[in-house]
Short mmCIF file of C-alpha atoms in Angstrom, two decimals:
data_model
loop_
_atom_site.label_atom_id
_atom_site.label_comp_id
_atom_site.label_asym_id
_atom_site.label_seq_id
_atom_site.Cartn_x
_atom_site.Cartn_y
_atom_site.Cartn_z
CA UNK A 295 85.63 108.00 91.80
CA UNK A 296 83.58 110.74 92.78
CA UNK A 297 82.55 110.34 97.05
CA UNK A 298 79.25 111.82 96.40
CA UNK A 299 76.60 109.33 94.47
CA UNK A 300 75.50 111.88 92.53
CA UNK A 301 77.68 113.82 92.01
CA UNK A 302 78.31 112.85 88.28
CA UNK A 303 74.90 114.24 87.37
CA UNK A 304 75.96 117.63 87.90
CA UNK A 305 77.44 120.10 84.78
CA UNK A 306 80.80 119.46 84.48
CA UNK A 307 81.24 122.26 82.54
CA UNK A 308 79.98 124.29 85.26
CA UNK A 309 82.04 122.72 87.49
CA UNK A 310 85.31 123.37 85.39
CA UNK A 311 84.20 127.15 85.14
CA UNK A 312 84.09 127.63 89.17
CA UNK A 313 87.46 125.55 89.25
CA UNK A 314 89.35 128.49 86.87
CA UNK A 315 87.62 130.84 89.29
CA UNK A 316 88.90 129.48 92.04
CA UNK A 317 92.02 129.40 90.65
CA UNK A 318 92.23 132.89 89.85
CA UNK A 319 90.26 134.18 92.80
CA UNK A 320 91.88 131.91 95.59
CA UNK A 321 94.85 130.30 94.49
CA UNK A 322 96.62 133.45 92.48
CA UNK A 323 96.76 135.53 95.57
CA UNK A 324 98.10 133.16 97.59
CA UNK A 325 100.87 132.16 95.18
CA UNK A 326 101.60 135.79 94.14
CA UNK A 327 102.14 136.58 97.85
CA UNK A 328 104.68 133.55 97.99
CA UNK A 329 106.50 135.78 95.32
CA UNK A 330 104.99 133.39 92.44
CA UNK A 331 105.48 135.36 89.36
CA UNK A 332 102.16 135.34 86.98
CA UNK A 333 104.38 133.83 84.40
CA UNK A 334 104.63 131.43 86.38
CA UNK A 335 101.29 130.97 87.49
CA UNK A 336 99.83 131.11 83.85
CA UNK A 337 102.39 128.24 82.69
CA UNK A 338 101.23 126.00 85.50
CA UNK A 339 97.61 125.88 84.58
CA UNK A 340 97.86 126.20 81.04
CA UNK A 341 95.19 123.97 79.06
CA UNK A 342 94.94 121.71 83.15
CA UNK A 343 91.66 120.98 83.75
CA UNK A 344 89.58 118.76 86.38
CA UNK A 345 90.78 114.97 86.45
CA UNK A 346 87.60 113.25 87.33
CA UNK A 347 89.22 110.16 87.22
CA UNK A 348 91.52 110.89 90.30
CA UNK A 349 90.25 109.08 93.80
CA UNK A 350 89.25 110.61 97.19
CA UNK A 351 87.58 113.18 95.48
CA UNK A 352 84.49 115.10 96.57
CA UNK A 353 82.26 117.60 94.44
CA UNK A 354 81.99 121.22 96.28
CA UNK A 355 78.98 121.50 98.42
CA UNK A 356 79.00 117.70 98.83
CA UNK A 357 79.72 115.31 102.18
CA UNK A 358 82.24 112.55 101.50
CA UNK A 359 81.85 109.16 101.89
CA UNK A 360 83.98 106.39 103.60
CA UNK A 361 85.09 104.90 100.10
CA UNK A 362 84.32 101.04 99.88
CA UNK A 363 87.70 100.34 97.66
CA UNK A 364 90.99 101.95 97.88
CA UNK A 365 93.52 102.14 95.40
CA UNK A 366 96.52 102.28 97.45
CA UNK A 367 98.00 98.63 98.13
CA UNK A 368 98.18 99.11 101.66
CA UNK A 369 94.83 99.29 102.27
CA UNK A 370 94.73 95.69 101.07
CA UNK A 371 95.62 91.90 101.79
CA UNK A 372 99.51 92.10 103.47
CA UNK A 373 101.00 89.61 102.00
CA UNK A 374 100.47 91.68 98.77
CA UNK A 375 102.61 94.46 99.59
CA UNK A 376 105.34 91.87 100.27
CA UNK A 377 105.03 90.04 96.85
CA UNK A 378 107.68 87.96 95.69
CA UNK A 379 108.27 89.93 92.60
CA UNK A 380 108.55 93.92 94.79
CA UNK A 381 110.92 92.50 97.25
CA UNK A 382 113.23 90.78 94.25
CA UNK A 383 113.20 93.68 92.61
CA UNK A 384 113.70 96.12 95.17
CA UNK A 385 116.54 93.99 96.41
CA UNK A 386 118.34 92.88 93.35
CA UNK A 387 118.27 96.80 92.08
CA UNK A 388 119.11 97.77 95.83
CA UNK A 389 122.26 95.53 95.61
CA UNK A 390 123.49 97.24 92.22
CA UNK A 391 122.59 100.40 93.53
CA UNK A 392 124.32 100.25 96.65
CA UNK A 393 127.51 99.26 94.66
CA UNK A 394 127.22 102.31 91.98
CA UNK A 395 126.06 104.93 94.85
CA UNK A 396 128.45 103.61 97.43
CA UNK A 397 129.99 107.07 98.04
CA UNK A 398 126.84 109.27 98.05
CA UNK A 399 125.08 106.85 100.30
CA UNK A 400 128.56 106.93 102.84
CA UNK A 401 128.53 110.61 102.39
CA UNK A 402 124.56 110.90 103.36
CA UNK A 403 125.63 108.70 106.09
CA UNK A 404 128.30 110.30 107.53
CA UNK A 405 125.94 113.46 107.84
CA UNK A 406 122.72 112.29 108.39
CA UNK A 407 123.39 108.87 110.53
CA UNK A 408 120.75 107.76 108.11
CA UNK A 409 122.00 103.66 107.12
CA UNK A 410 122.24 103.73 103.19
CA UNK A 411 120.40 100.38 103.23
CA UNK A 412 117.39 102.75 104.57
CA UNK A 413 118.09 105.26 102.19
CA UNK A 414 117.92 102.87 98.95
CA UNK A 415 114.73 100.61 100.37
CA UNK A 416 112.71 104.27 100.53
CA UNK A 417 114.38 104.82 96.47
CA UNK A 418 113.35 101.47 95.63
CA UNK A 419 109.69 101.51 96.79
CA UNK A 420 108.94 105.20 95.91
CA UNK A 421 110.21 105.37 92.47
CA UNK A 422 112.30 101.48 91.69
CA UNK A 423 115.21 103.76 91.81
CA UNK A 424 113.75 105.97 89.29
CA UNK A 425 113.16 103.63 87.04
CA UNK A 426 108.95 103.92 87.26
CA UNK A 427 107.87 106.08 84.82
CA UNK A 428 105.98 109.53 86.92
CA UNK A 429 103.35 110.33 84.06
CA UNK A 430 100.78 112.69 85.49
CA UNK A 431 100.48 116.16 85.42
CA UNK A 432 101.49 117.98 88.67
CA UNK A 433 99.04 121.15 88.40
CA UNK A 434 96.48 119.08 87.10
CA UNK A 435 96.49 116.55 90.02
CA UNK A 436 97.05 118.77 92.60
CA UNK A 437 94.46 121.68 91.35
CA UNK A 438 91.94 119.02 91.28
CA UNK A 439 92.44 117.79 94.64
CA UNK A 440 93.07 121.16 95.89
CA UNK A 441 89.37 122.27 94.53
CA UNK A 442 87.57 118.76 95.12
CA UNK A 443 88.77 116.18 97.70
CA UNK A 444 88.40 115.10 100.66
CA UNK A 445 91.58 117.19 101.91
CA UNK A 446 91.29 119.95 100.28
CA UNK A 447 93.00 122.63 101.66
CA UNK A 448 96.08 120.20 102.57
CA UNK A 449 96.24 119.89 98.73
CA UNK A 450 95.11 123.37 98.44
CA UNK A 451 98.59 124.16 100.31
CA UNK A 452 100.51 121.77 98.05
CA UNK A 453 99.41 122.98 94.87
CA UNK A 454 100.92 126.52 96.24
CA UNK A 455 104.27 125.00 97.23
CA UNK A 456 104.46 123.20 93.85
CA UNK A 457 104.34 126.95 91.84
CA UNK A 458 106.73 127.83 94.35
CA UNK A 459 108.84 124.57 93.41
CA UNK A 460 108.68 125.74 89.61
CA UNK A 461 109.13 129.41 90.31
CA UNK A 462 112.31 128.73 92.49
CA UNK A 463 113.35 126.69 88.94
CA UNK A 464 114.08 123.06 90.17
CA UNK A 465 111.94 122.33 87.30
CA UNK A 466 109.77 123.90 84.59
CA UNK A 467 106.22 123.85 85.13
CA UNK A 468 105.05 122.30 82.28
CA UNK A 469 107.18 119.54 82.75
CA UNK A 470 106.33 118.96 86.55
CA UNK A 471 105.28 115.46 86.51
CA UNK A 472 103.63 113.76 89.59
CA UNK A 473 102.00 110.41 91.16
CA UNK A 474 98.67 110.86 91.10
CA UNK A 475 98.67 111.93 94.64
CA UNK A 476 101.21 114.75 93.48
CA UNK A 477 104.18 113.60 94.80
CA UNK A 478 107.03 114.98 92.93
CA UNK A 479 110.28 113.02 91.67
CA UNK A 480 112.40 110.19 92.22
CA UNK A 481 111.98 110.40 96.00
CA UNK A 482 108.48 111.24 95.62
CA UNK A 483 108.19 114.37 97.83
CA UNK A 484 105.55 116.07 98.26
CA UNK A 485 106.24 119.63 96.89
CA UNK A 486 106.33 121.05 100.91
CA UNK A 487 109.22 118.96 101.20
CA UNK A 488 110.77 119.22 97.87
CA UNK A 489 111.24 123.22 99.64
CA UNK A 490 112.01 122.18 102.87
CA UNK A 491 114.18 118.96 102.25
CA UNK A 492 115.60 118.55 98.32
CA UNK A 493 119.32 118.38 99.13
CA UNK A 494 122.72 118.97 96.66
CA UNK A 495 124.65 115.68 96.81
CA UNK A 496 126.76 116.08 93.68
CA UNK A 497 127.75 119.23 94.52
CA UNK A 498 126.77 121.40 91.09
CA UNK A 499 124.64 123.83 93.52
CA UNK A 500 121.56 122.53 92.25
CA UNK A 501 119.13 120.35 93.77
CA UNK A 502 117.78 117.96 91.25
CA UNK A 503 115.55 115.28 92.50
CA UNK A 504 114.55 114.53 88.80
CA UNK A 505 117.43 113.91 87.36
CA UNK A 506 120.27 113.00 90.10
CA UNK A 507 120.80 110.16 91.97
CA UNK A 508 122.98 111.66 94.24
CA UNK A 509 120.99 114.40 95.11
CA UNK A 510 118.03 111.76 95.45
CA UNK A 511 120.22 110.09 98.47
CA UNK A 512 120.94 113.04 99.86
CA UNK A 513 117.32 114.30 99.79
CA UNK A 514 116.03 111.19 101.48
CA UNK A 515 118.84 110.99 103.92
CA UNK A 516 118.20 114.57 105.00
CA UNK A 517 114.19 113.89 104.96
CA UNK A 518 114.77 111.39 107.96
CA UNK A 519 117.13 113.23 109.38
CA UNK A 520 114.97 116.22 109.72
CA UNK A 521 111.99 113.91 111.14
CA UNK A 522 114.30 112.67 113.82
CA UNK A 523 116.36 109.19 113.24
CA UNK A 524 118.10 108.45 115.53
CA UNK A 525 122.09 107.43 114.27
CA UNK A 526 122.95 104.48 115.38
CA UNK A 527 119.77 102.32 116.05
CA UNK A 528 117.72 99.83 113.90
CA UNK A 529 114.68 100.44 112.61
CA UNK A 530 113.13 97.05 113.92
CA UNK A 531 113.15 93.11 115.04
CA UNK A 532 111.07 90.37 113.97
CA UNK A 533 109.95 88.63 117.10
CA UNK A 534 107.80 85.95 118.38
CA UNK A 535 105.25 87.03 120.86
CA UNK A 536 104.26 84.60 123.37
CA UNK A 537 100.74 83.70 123.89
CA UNK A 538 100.29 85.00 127.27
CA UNK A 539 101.89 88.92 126.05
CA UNK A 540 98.48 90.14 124.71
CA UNK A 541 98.18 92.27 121.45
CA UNK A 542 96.63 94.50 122.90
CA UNK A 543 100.07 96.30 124.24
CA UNK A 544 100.52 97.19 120.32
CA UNK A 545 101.19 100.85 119.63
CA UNK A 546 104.13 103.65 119.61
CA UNK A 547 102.12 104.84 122.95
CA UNK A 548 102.91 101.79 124.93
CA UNK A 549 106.45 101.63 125.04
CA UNK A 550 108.90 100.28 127.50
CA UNK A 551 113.29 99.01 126.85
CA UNK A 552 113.52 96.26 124.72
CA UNK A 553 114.87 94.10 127.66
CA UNK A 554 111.51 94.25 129.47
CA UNK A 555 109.61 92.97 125.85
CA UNK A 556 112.35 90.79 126.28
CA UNK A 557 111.76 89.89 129.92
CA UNK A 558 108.45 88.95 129.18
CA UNK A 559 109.39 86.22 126.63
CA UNK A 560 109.25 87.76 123.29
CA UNK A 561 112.44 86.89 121.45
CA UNK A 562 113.95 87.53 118.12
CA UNK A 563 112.48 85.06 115.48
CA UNK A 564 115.72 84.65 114.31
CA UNK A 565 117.05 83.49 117.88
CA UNK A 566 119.67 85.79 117.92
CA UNK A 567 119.89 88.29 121.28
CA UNK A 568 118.90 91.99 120.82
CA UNK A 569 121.81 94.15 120.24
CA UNK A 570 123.20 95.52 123.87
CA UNK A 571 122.76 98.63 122.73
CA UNK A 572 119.28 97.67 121.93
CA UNK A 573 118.01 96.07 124.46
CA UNK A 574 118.46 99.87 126.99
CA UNK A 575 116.66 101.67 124.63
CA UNK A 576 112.95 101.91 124.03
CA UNK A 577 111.20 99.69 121.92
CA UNK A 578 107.22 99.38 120.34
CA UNK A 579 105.44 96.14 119.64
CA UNK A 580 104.24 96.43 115.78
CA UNK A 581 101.69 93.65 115.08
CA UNK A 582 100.41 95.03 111.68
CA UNK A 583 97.90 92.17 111.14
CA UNK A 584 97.23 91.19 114.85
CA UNK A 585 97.84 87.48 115.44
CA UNK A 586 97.24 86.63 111.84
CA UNK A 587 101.01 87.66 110.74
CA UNK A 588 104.15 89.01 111.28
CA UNK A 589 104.86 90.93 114.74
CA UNK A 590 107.54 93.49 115.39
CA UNK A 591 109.82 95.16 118.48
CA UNK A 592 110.30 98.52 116.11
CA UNK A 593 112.65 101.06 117.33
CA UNK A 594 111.91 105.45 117.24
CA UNK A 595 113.22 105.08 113.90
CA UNK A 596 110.16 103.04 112.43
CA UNK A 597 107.97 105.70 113.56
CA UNK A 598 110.26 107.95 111.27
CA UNK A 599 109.91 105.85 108.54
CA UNK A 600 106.30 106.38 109.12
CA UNK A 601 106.56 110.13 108.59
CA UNK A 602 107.70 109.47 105.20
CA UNK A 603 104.32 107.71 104.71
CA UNK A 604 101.86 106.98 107.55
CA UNK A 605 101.59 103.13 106.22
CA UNK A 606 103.09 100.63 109.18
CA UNK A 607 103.61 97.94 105.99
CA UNK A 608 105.21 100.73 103.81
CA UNK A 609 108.07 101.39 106.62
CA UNK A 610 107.92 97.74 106.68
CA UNK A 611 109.28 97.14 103.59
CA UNK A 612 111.74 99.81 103.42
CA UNK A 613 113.16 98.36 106.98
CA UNK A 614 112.96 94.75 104.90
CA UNK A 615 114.20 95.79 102.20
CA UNK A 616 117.39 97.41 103.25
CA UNK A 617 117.89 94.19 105.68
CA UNK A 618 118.05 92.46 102.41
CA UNK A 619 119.95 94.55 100.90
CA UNK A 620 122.78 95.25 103.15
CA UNK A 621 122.83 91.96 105.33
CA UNK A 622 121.53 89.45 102.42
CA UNK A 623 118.14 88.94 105.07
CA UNK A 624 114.93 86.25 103.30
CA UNK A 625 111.65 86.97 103.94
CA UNK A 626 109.94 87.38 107.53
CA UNK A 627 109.13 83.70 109.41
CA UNK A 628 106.34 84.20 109.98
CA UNK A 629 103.47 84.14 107.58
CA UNK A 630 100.87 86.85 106.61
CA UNK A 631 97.46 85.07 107.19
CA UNK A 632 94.18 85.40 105.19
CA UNK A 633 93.12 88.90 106.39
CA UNK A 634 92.58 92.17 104.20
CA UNK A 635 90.04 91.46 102.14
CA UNK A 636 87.14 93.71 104.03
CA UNK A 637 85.79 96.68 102.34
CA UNK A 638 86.92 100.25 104.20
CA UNK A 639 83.14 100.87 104.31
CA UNK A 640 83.02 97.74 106.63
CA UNK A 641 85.51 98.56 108.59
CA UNK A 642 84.27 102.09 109.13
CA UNK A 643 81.17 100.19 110.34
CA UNK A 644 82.94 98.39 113.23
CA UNK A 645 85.07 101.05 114.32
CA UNK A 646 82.04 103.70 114.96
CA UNK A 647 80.83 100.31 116.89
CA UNK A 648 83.82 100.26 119.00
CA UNK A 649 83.56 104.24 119.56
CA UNK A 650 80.22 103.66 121.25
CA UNK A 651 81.67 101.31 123.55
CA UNK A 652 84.04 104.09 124.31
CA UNK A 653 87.11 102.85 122.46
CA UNK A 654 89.67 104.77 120.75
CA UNK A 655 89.85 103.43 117.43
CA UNK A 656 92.04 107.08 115.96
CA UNK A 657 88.58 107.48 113.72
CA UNK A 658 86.14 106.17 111.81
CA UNK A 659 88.43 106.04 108.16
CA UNK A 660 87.60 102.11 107.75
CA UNK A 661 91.52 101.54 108.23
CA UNK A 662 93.03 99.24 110.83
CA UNK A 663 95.52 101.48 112.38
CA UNK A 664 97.07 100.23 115.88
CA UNK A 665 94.46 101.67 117.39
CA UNK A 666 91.60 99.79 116.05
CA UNK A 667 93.68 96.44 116.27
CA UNK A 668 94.22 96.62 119.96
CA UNK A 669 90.43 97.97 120.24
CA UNK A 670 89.11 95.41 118.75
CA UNK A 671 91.51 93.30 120.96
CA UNK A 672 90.24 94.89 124.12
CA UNK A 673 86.46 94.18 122.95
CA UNK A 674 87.79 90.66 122.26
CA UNK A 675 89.26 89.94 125.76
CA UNK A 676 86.03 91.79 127.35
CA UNK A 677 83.62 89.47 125.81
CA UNK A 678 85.82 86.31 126.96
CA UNK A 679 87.64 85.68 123.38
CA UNK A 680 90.72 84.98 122.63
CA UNK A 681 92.36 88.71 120.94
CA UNK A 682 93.35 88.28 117.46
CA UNK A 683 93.38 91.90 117.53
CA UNK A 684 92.67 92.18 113.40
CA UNK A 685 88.67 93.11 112.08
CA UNK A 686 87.14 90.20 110.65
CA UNK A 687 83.91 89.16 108.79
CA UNK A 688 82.11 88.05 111.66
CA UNK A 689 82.89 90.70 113.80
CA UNK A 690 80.62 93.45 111.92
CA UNK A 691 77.04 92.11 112.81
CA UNK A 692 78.23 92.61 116.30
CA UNK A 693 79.68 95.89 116.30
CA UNK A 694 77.93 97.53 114.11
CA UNK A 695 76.18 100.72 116.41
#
């Protein structure tokens, strides 16, 4: 929906005339100086127009709003990103696919240091090994968000990458199908890194992240590798934090060798020691729903996981994932608790209360990052409470500035 309450009311007819102006006036130059032929150009856009149906967006002229819903699942409850039925299936199809792809994920492997069990737990939750069906229209989605959202000219800069994407001729235009944030094929890239990443793992000199599976792995595997992973360590540890090691120490900011997490009494929940080679090397405490769930000693390579998509539980589940997968892991011990449920708008609320009290909550967006869990964890231990280091209900009348 529209950010802007009344936005609606305006012409869209109007509106849909300035948006082929724009794309004529703005866009074309920019595309033709990318060496976008107008062949190309033409194809792209022919019969797209406006989807008002997208979110985030924002009519020209207009301020956004801090949206009270958001689609994404993330956003939500976390125990509903780690249903029963998306870790089955991502691990059951993982399994299979691990067995038919065994050489391309070795290869990817071998050059990358990128584990295949990472490689098929990012296949399996961006496209169920592309199985999902990718239905919208590429230049329609990204044209709209490009001209109306509430990031613009990022979009603005995809929508330019994805003529360059069909003018280089991975795929035709017309038949450039997206997600509806735009991200292109079964690895979901977004069209930047479809350029900069999209690798040839079957060797046929193309690179076909539509239609190979090979080239898929290798894609992904070179993705991470680009972003930094580091060969040879895990992603992450489920852990029990003692009562006494406050949440507040959360974040990729605050980290020290696992041995001195370790010396301070967190321990694997499994009971098992850290890995040697582990326990030298630096390590984050991840507590992605404060007290109420889950916590984590994640490695560099979490934070890489993260630059495939900025969600903590996203990189969550592909680490998971690929533990089940590869080492036949269940679920985490520990339990998610009730939490999630607040509107963004309400969350926005507390965390430009928390900014007035001079706390770095990493902005007002109304989502609990790390650094509006251990805020709110600070305020908590300032005002005598016990941290939980998650917003709650009863928290907003409080904070609220």
């Amino acid at each position: 929906m529209l950010a802007a309450p009344g936005a609606m009311a305006q012409d869209k007819a109007a509106v849909e005339a300035r948006f082929r102006v724009w794309l004529d006036d703005t866009i074309w130059p920019r595309a033709q100086a990318r060496g976008v032929s107008r062949e190309t150009f033409e194809a792209a856009f022919d019969g797209v127009r406006l989807n008002w149906n997208l979110p985030d967006l924002v009519m020209p002229g207009t301020a956004a709003e801090t949206p009270k819903r958001q689609r994404q699942a993330e956003f939500g409850a976390p125990a509903k990103y780690f249903s029963r039925g998306s870790l089955d299936g991502a691990t059951s199809v993982g399994r299979q696919m691990a067995r038919r792809h065994a050489a391309a994920l070795e290869r990817a492997e071998a050059e990358t240091g990128v584990p295949g069990r990472i490689i098929l737990g990012i296949w399996g939750r961006e496209s169920g090994y592309g199985r999902v069906a990718i239905t919208h229209d590429a230049f329609e989605v990204l044209g709209t968000k490009g001209f109306m959202s509430t990031r613009a000219p990022y979009f603005t800069d995809e929508l330019i990458a994805a003529l360059e994407v069909a003018e280089a001729g991975f795929v035709p235009a017309r038949s450039m199908k997206s997600s509806w944030a735009g991200a292109l094929g079964q690895p979901q890239f977004m069209p930047s890194n479809v350029l900069e990443h999209a690798a040839d793992g079957d060797g046929d000199g193309r690179a076909d992240i539509w239609g190979s599976e090979a080239d898929t792995i290798a894609s992904i595997a070179a993705y991470l590798d680009h972003h930094g992973w580091v060969a040879g360590r895990d992603w992450g540890f489920e852990v029990a934090v003692p009562e006494d090691v406050s949440c507040t120490l959360e974040g990729p900011d605050q980290g020290r060798p696992i041995a001195e997490w370790e010396a301070m009494g967190i321990r694997r929940i499994t009971g098992r020691a850290f890995p040697e080679h582990e326990r030298q090397g630096e390590g984050y405490l991840l507590m992605p729903a404060g007290r109420h769930g889950p916590a984590f000693i994640v490695t560099p390579n979490f934070y890489v996981l993260k630059d495939y998509n900025m969600s903590d539980l996203y990189a969550l589940f592909v680490g998971h994932v690929g533990d089940r997968i590869r080492y036949g892991m269940g679920d985490f011990q520990a339990a998610w608790g009730d939490v999630g449920a607040m509107y963004r708008s309400d969350i926005a609320e507390m965390q430009r209360g928390l900014e007035a009290l001079g706390h770095d909550v990493g902005g007002a967006d109304g989502l609990p990052g790390f650094k509006t869990r251990r805020s709110i964890g600070r305020w908590q231990e300032a005002t005598g409470r016990t941290a939980t280091c998650f917003p709650e209900i009863g928290m907003k009348a409080e904070l609220a500035p």
